[in-house]
mmCIF file of C-alpha atoms and ligand atoms in Angstrom:
data_model
loop_
_atom_site.group_PDB
_atom_site.id
_atom_site.type_symbol
_atom_site.label_atom_id
_atom_site.label_comp_id
_atom_site.label_asym_id
_atom_site.label_seq_id
_atom_site.Cartn_x
_atom_site.Cartn_y
_atom_site.Cartn_z
ATOM 1 C CA UNK Z 1 47.412 4.728 78.435
ATOM 2 C CA UNK Z 2 47.842 4.846 74.543
ATOM 3 C CA UNK Z 3 48.096 1.288 73.638
ATOM 4 C CA UNK Z 4 50.310 0.193 70.679
ATOM 5 C CA UNK Z 5 48.309 -0.814 67.467
ATOM 6 C CA UNK Z 6 49.122 -4.377 68.302
ATOM 7 C CA UNK Z 7 47.892 -4.241 71.990
ATOM 8 C CA UNK Z 8 44.966 -2.398 70.742
ATOM 9 C CA UNK Z 9 43.915 -5.100 68.240
ATOM 10 C CA UNK Z 10 44.563 -7.704 71.091
ATOM 11 C CA UNK Z 11 42.351 -5.803 73.415
ATOM 12 C CA UNK Z 12 39.487 -5.563 70.795
ATOM 13 C CA UNK Z 13 39.591 -9.211 70.080
ATOM 14 C CA UNK Z 14 39.436 -10.046 73.905
ATOM 15 C CA UNK Z 15 36.795 -7.647 74.520
ATOM 16 C CA UNK Z 16 34.743 -8.785 71.551
ATOM 17 C CA UNK Z 17 35.193 -12.657 72.684
ATOM 18 C CA UNK Z 18 34.141 -11.566 76.280
ATOM 19 C CA UNK Z 19 30.851 -9.887 74.902
ATOM 20 C CA UNK Z 20 30.286 -12.921 72.797
ATOM 21 C CA UNK Z 21 30.530 -15.239 75.979
ATOM 22 C CA UNK Z 22 28.229 -13.016 77.758
ATOM 23 C CA UNK Z 23 25.415 -13.123 75.025
ATOM 24 C CA UNK Z 24 25.910 -16.839 74.700
ATOM 25 C CA UNK Z 25 25.458 -17.429 78.469
ATOM 26 C CA UNK Z 26 22.273 -15.348 78.186
ATOM 27 C CA UNK Z 27 21.067 -17.350 75.237
ATOM 28 C CA UNK Z 28 21.752 -20.641 76.844
ATOM 29 C CA UNK Z 29 19.524 -19.725 79.843
ATOM 30 C CA UNK Z 30 16.711 -20.871 77.609
ATOM 31 C CA UNK Z 31 18.075 -24.334 77.680
ATOM 32 C CA UNK Z 32 15.814 -26.932 79.296
ATOM 33 C CA UNK Z 33 16.583 -28.352 83.010
ATOM 34 C CA UNK Z 34 18.888 -31.391 83.260
ATOM 35 C CA UNK Z 35 21.726 -30.642 80.790
ATOM 36 C CA UNK Z 36 25.263 -30.554 81.806
ATOM 37 C CA UNK Z 37 26.902 -27.180 80.650
ATOM 38 C CA UNK Z 38 30.674 -26.734 80.750
ATOM 39 C CA UNK Z 39 32.146 -23.536 79.737
ATOM 40 C CA UNK Z 40 35.700 -22.563 78.496
ATOM 41 C CA UNK Z 41 37.569 -25.836 78.604
ATOM 42 C CA UNK Z 42 41.189 -25.827 77.457
ATOM 43 C CA UNK Z 43 42.208 -29.429 76.904
ATOM 44 C CA UNK Z 44 45.130 -31.266 75.465
ATOM 45 C CA UNK Z 45 45.366 -34.393 73.366
ATOM 46 C CA UNK Z 46 48.185 -35.979 71.512
ATOM 47 C CA UNK Z 47 50.368 -32.723 72.477
ATOM 48 C CA UNK Z 48 47.705 -30.551 70.708
ATOM 49 C CA UNK Z 49 45.648 -27.968 72.795
ATOM 50 C CA UNK Z 50 42.175 -27.210 71.845
ATOM 51 C CA UNK Z 51 39.453 -25.122 73.430
ATOM 52 C CA UNK Z 52 35.663 -25.787 73.816
ATOM 53 C CA UNK Z 53 33.693 -22.391 74.455
ATOM 54 C CA UNK Z 54 30.637 -24.446 75.515
ATOM 55 C CA UNK Z 55 29.998 -28.114 75.902
ATOM 56 C CA UNK Z 56 26.447 -29.381 76.266
ATOM 57 C CA UNK Z 57 26.077 -32.897 77.541
ATOM 58 C CA UNK Z 58 22.778 -34.560 76.848
ATOM 59 C CA UNK Z 59 21.835 -38.237 77.334
ATOM 60 C CA UNK Z 60 22.926 -39.658 74.305
ATOM 61 C CA UNK Z 61 24.950 -36.871 72.477
ATOM 62 C CA UNK Z 62 27.596 -34.430 73.164
ATOM 63 C CA UNK Z 63 27.446 -30.981 71.678
ATOM 64 C CA UNK Z 64 30.791 -28.935 71.537
ATOM 65 C CA UNK Z 65 29.739 -25.133 70.677
ATOM 66 C CA UNK Z 66 32.336 -22.785 69.447
ATOM 67 C CA UNK Z 67 30.835 -19.293 69.895
ATOM 68 C CA UNK Z 68 31.818 -16.384 67.370
ATOM 69 C CA UNK Z 69 30.980 -12.767 67.967
ATOM 70 C CA UNK Z 70 31.735 -11.776 64.344
ATOM 71 C CA UNK Z 71 30.320 -8.652 63.336
ATOM 72 C CA UNK Z 72 29.697 -7.215 59.717
ATOM 73 C CA UNK Z 73 29.713 -8.907 56.405
ATOM 74 C CA UNK Z 74 31.920 -11.795 55.555
ATOM 75 C CA UNK Z 75 32.208 -14.038 52.639
ATOM 76 C CA UNK Z 76 34.060 -17.228 51.784
ATOM 77 C CA UNK Z 77 36.493 -17.773 48.804
ATOM 78 C CA UNK Z 78 38.592 -20.793 48.136
ATOM 79 C CA UNK Z 79 37.898 -21.767 51.794
ATOM 80 C CA UNK Z 80 39.023 -18.488 53.137
ATOM 81 C CA UNK Z 81 37.024 -16.257 55.300
ATOM 82 C CA UNK Z 82 37.398 -12.535 54.309
ATOM 83 C CA UNK Z 83 35.777 -9.370 55.594
ATOM 84 C CA UNK Z 84 34.447 -7.104 53.019
ATOM 85 C CA UNK Z 85 37.689 -5.119 53.214
ATOM 86 C CA UNK Z 86 39.429 -8.420 52.156
ATOM 87 C CA UNK Z 87 40.884 -9.012 55.605
ATOM 88 C CA UNK Z 88 41.099 -12.907 56.178
ATOM 89 C CA UNK Z 89 40.289 -14.422 59.357
ATOM 90 C CA UNK Z 90 41.061 -17.879 60.578
ATOM 91 C CA UNK Z 91 38.554 -20.191 58.955
ATOM 92 C CA UNK Z 92 36.244 -21.218 61.918
ATOM 93 C CA UNK Z 93 34.971 -24.308 60.258
ATOM 94 C CA UNK Z 94 38.529 -25.668 60.005
ATOM 95 C CA UNK Z 95 39.026 -24.841 63.737
ATOM 96 C CA UNK Z 96 35.829 -26.583 64.655
ATOM 97 C CA UNK Z 97 36.902 -29.538 62.615
ATOM 98 C CA UNK Z 98 40.239 -29.784 64.362
ATOM 99 C CA UNK Z 99 38.495 -29.385 67.839
ATOM 100 C CA UNK Z 100 35.967 -32.239 67.235
ATOM 101 C CA UNK Z 101 38.732 -34.622 65.821
ATOM 102 C CA UNK Z 102 40.949 -33.995 69.036
ATOM 103 C CA UNK Z 103 37.908 -34.102 71.273
ATOM 104 C CA UNK Z 104 36.558 -37.348 69.778
ATOM 105 C CA UNK Z 105 39.851 -39.037 70.076
ATOM 106 C CA UNK Z 106 40.366 -37.903 73.817
ATOM 107 C CA UNK Z 107 36.645 -39.247 74.534
ATOM 108 C CA UNK Z 108 37.552 -42.370 72.939
ATOM 109 C CA UNK Z 109 40.765 -42.729 75.172
ATOM 110 C CA UNK Z 110 38.793 -42.103 78.258
ATOM 111 C CA UNK Z 111 36.515 -44.882 77.302
ATOM 112 C CA UNK Z 112 33.397 -43.043 75.982
ATOM 113 C CA UNK Z 113 31.562 -43.433 72.883
ATOM 114 C CA UNK Z 114 28.943 -40.791 72.923
ATOM 115 C CA UNK Z 115 28.320 -39.257 69.276
ATOM 116 C CA UNK Z 116 29.617 -35.735 68.902
ATOM 117 C CA UNK Z 117 27.687 -32.766 67.102
ATOM 118 C CA UNK Z 118 29.590 -29.622 66.821
ATOM 119 C CA UNK Z 119 28.355 -26.290 65.953
ATOM 120 C CA UNK Z 120 29.484 -22.846 65.190
ATOM 121 C CA UNK Z 121 27.398 -20.231 66.938
ATOM 122 C CA UNK Z 122 27.266 -16.901 65.503
ATOM 123 C CA UNK Z 123 25.808 -14.986 68.270
ATOM 124 C CA UNK Z 124 25.984 -11.423 66.919
ATOM 125 C CA UNK Z 125 22.823 -10.136 65.163
ATOM 126 C CA UNK Z 126 25.009 -7.587 62.959
ATOM 127 C CA UNK Z 127 26.740 -10.627 61.454
ATOM 128 C CA UNK Z 128 26.180 -11.783 57.828
ATOM 129 C CA UNK Z 129 28.178 -14.444 55.910
ATOM 130 C CA UNK Z 130 27.741 -14.671 51.943
ATOM 131 C CA UNK Z 131 27.650 -18.316 51.266
ATOM 132 C CA UNK Z 132 26.221 -20.309 48.489
ATOM 133 C CA UNK Z 133 26.009 -23.830 50.244
ATOM 134 C CA UNK Z 134 24.407 -25.036 53.346
ATOM 135 C CA UNK Z 135 26.569 -26.104 56.186
ATOM 136 C CA UNK Z 136 24.359 -27.414 58.891
ATOM 137 C CA UNK Z 137 27.099 -26.931 61.603
ATOM 138 C CA UNK Z 138 26.802 -23.077 61.223
ATOM 139 C CA UNK Z 139 24.001 -21.508 63.286
ATOM 140 C CA UNK Z 140 23.297 -17.938 62.513
ATOM 141 C CA UNK Z 141 21.691 -15.546 64.899
ATOM 142 C CA UNK Z 142 18.243 -15.938 63.147
ATOM 143 C CA UNK Z 143 18.311 -19.582 63.781
ATOM 144 C CA UNK Z 144 19.404 -19.447 67.534
ATOM 145 C CA UNK Z 145 15.784 -19.772 68.847
ATOM 146 C CA UNK Z 146 14.993 -22.807 66.464
ATOM 147 C CA UNK Z 147 18.267 -24.341 67.284
ATOM 148 C CA UNK Z 148 17.571 -24.116 70.981
ATOM 149 C CA UNK Z 149 14.080 -25.593 70.723
ATOM 150 C CA UNK Z 150 15.563 -28.506 68.963
ATOM 151 C CA UNK Z 151 18.066 -29.105 71.670
ATOM 152 C CA UNK Z 152 15.173 -28.988 74.116
ATOM 153 C CA UNK Z 153 13.606 -31.711 72.647
ATOM 154 C CA UNK Z 154 16.620 -33.966 73.311
ATOM 155 C CA UNK Z 155 16.374 -36.513 76.220
ATOM 156 C CA UNK Z 156 18.324 -35.297 79.237
ATOM 157 C CA UNK Z 157 17.998 -38.206 81.892
ATOM 158 C CA UNK Z 158 21.788 -38.163 82.819
ATOM 159 C CA UNK Z 159 23.249 -40.792 84.968
ATOM 160 C CA UNK Z 160 26.449 -41.245 86.848
ATOM 161 C CA UNK Z 161 28.417 -41.699 83.611
ATOM 162 C CA UNK Z 162 27.665 -38.332 82.355
ATOM 163 C CA UNK Z 163 28.595 -36.812 85.533
ATOM 164 C CA UNK Z 164 31.969 -38.720 85.698
ATOM 165 C CA UNK Z 165 32.711 -37.629 82.203
ATOM 166 C CA UNK Z 166 31.991 -33.944 83.066
ATOM 167 C CA UNK Z 167 34.212 -34.223 86.285
ATOM 168 C CA UNK Z 168 36.946 -35.884 84.195
ATOM 169 C CA UNK Z 169 36.958 -33.051 81.703
ATOM 170 C CA UNK Z 170 36.968 -30.421 84.385
ATOM 171 C CA UNK Z 171 39.966 -32.256 85.993
ATOM 172 C CA UNK Z 172 41.746 -32.207 82.547
ATOM 173 C CA UNK Z 173 41.140 -28.466 81.963
ATOM 174 C CA UNK Z 174 44.486 -26.675 81.740
ATOM 175 C CA UNK Z 175 44.696 -23.607 83.739
ATOM 176 C CA UNK Z 176 46.602 -20.719 81.869
ATOM 177 C CA UNK Z 177 47.340 -17.196 83.069
ATOM 178 C CA UNK Z 178 44.479 -15.063 81.880
ATOM 179 C CA UNK Z 179 46.979 -12.326 81.268
ATOM 180 C CA UNK Z 180 49.505 -13.705 78.880
ATOM 181 C CA UNK Z 181 50.117 -10.676 76.914
ATOM 182 C CA UNK Z 182 49.480 -7.892 79.252
ATOM 183 C CA UNK Z 183 51.146 -4.716 77.810
ATOM 184 C CA UNK Z 184 53.822 -3.040 79.768
ATOM 185 C CA UNK Z 185 52.629 -0.199 81.846
ATOM 186 C CA UNK Z 186 54.113 1.940 84.577
ATOM 187 C CA UNK Z 187 52.428 4.396 86.963
ATOM 188 C CA UNK Z 188 53.898 7.404 85.593
ATOM 189 C CA UNK Z 189 52.712 6.478 82.005
ATOM 190 C CA UNK Z 190 48.979 6.319 82.977
ATOM 191 C CA UNK Z 191 46.342 8.896 82.844
ATOM 192 C CA UNK Z 192 44.930 9.493 86.300
ATOM 193 C CA UNK Z 193 41.427 10.147 87.787
ATOM 194 C CA UNK Z 194 38.338 8.252 88.811
ATOM 195 C CA UNK Z 195 36.264 6.697 85.721
ATOM 196 C CA UNK Z 196 32.747 6.924 85.399
ATOM 197 C CA UNK Z 197 31.291 3.559 86.042
ATOM 198 C CA UNK Z 198 28.783 3.975 83.277
ATOM 199 C CA UNK Z 199 30.778 4.901 80.406
ATOM 200 C CA UNK Z 200 34.510 4.535 81.397
ATOM 201 C CA UNK Z 201 35.358 8.172 80.505
ATOM 202 C CA UNK Z 202 37.153 10.131 83.088
ATOM 203 C CA UNK Z 203 34.757 12.169 85.384
ATOM 204 C CA UNK Z 204 35.143 15.830 84.282
ATOM 205 C CA UNK Z 205 33.652 17.676 87.418
ATOM 206 C CA UNK Z 206 33.740 17.405 91.125
ATOM 207 C CA UNK Z 207 31.307 19.597 92.941
ATOM 208 C CA UNK Z 208 30.164 19.288 96.556
ATOM 209 C CA UNK Z 209 31.215 15.694 97.058
ATOM 210 C CA UNK Z 210 29.656 14.465 93.716
ATOM 211 C CA UNK Z 211 31.520 13.528 90.641
ATOM 212 C CA UNK Z 212 30.015 14.339 87.300
ATOM 213 C CA UNK Z 213 30.681 12.584 83.887
ATOM 214 C CA UNK Z 214 30.925 15.244 81.032
ATOM 215 C CA UNK Z 215 30.355 12.357 78.478
ATOM 216 C CA UNK Z 216 27.197 10.483 79.722
ATOM 217 C CA UNK Z 217 25.896 12.864 82.475
ATOM 218 C CA UNK Z 218 26.342 10.052 85.254
ATOM 219 C CA UNK Z 219 27.124 11.131 88.738
ATOM 220 C CA UNK Z 220 28.676 9.513 91.685
ATOM 221 C CA UNK Z 221 29.496 10.142 95.200
ATOM 222 C CA UNK Z 222 33.069 10.885 95.931
ATOM 223 C CA UNK Z 223 33.465 8.054 98.428
ATOM 224 C CA UNK Z 224 32.331 5.490 96.311
ATOM 225 C CA UNK Z 225 34.400 6.743 93.302
ATOM 226 C CA UNK Z 226 37.581 6.746 95.401
ATOM 227 C CA UNK Z 227 36.996 3.159 96.677
ATOM 228 C CA UNK Z 228 36.451 1.940 93.069
ATOM 229 C CA UNK Z 229 39.764 3.859 92.138
ATOM 230 C CA UNK Z 230 41.679 2.271 94.730
ATOM 231 C CA UNK Z 231 40.546 -1.231 93.848
ATOM 232 C CA UNK Z 232 41.772 -0.537 90.243
ATOM 233 C CA UNK Z 233 44.923 0.833 91.456
ATOM 234 C CA UNK Z 234 45.567 -2.172 93.585
ATOM 235 C CA UNK Z 235 44.697 -4.455 90.575
ATOM 236 C CA UNK Z 236 47.214 -2.655 88.323
ATOM 237 C CA UNK Z 237 49.875 -2.434 90.981
ATOM 238 C CA UNK Z 238 49.219 -5.328 93.620
ATOM 239 C CA UNK Z 239 52.448 -4.453 95.420
ATOM 240 C CA UNK Z 240 51.811 -0.730 95.941
ATOM 241 C CA UNK Z 241 51.282 0.529 99.361
ATOM 242 C CA UNK Z 242 48.230 2.604 99.598
ATOM 243 C CA UNK Z 243 48.820 6.061 101.005
ATOM 244 C CA UNK Z 244 46.842 9.120 101.089
ATOM 245 C CA UNK Z 245 49.374 10.939 98.869
ATOM 246 C CA UNK Z 246 49.142 8.179 96.288
ATOM 247 C CA UNK Z 247 45.491 7.960 96.142
ATOM 248 C CA UNK Z 248 45.188 11.705 95.969
ATOM 249 C CA UNK Z 249 47.531 11.661 92.852
ATOM 250 C CA UNK Z 250 45.530 8.656 91.528
ATOM 251 C CA UNK Z 251 42.322 10.337 92.007
ATOM 252 C CA UNK Z 252 43.386 13.608 90.496
ATOM 253 C CA UNK Z 253 40.156 15.470 89.972
ATOM 254 C CA UNK Z 254 39.430 15.332 93.923
ATOM 255 C CA UNK Z 255 41.320 18.384 95.191
ATOM 256 C CA UNK Z 256 41.174 17.846 99.021
ATOM 257 C CA UNK Z 257 43.751 15.408 100.393
ATOM 258 C CA UNK Z 258 41.810 15.749 103.602
ATOM 259 C CA UNK Z 259 38.809 14.023 101.921
ATOM 260 C CA UNK Z 260 40.835 11.234 100.689
ATOM 261 C CA UNK Z 261 42.302 10.628 104.084
ATOM 262 C CA UNK Z 262 38.893 10.469 105.640
ATOM 263 C CA UNK Z 263 37.643 8.103 103.028
ATOM 264 C CA UNK Z 264 40.613 5.836 103.384
ATOM 265 C CA UNK Z 265 40.544 5.913 107.207
ATOM 266 C CA UNK Z 266 36.823 4.738 107.106
ATOM 267 C CA UNK Z 267 37.297 1.912 104.764
ATOM 268 C CA UNK Z 268 40.879 0.589 105.383
ATOM 269 C CA UNK Z 269 43.088 -0.244 108.167
ATOM 270 C CA UNK Z 270 45.943 2.404 108.883
ATOM 271 C CA UNK Z 271 49.254 0.790 109.610
ATOM 272 C CA UNK Z 272 51.168 3.644 111.434
ATOM 273 C CA UNK Z 273 54.830 3.957 110.622
ATOM 274 C CA UNK Z 274 55.611 7.682 110.697
ATOM 275 C CA UNK Z 275 56.019 8.884 107.293
ATOM 276 C CA UNK Z 276 55.749 5.526 105.762
ATOM 277 C CA UNK Z 277 52.337 4.921 107.216
ATOM 278 C CA UNK Z 278 50.047 3.062 104.821
ATOM 279 C CA UNK Z 279 46.508 1.620 104.416
ATOM 280 C CA UNK Z 280 45.557 -2.142 103.960
ATOM 281 C CA UNK Z 281 42.495 -4.020 103.813
ATOM 282 C CA UNK Z 282 40.847 -5.238 107.067
HETATM 283 ZN ZN1 ZN P 1 29.882 8.509 81.910
#
C-alpha cells in the first residue's frame, strides 16, 4: 500500500534502526568470551523510561552502548546535530548522558557500584561527523576494531554478583508492543501478489510452476511462494479464515485455483464445512 509521508518516515527510521542492530550484533561477535551482553533493555527509573541498546558487563566496569546507524554528513552547531540539509536530529550525546544518569541511579538503588562507561557507537561506514573537538564517548566506524580490541583487554572473570545484576535488569525490562504505530490497513487497500524473497518486489511472471522476478531475475517454485504468502496474509490478518478463494486472490499472479487448492491441501488442515470450509495449521 501507499504509506502516508509520516508512516513512511517512521518506517525508514525503524528499518534503519533494525539494520544498525544487525550490524552491531555482527561486530560484537568479535568480543572475547566471558562478557555478559544484554540487548534492547527498556527500563524505568524515577518515572522516566530509558533504553539501552547494548549493555556489556565486564568484571569491574559496565558499558552501556547506544548504537546509531546514521548515514551521510552531519555537523554540530550550538550543541545541535544537523545534516547537511540542515535537518536537526536529537542530539545523541544528550540522550546518552540522560541514559547514563538514570542507569547509574538505578544501579545505585539496586545496591551496585560498578563504574559506568557509556559510548555512542556509529556503526555505519557511510557516516561522517564534522566536529572540532574530541569526545572520547563517540566511537566512529573507523575506530570500531580498535575499540573492540581495547574491550577485549578488560578482565571478565564474572561472578554471582554480575549474573544477579543481569537477571535483575532483565526482570525490570519493560515489554512494550513492538507495533505501537502500525498504520491503518485493510485488505482491499493492499496490492496483491507473492513477493520476491530476494528483493521484495512483486513477481512478474508465472511459467510452468515457477515464478520469476522481473526486477532481480530471482525465481521460486509456486508452492513455496504460496506458502510464504499465506504466512504474510496471516501476519497481516490473524483472524482471517484461509480459503482457496482468498489465497487465490491474494496470490493474484497464479491463475489456477486448482493449484492453490492442491498446495493448501498438502500443507494445511482442511476444516470441512460446506461453502464455508477453511484451512488451518496442523
Ligand atoms: Zn527480485
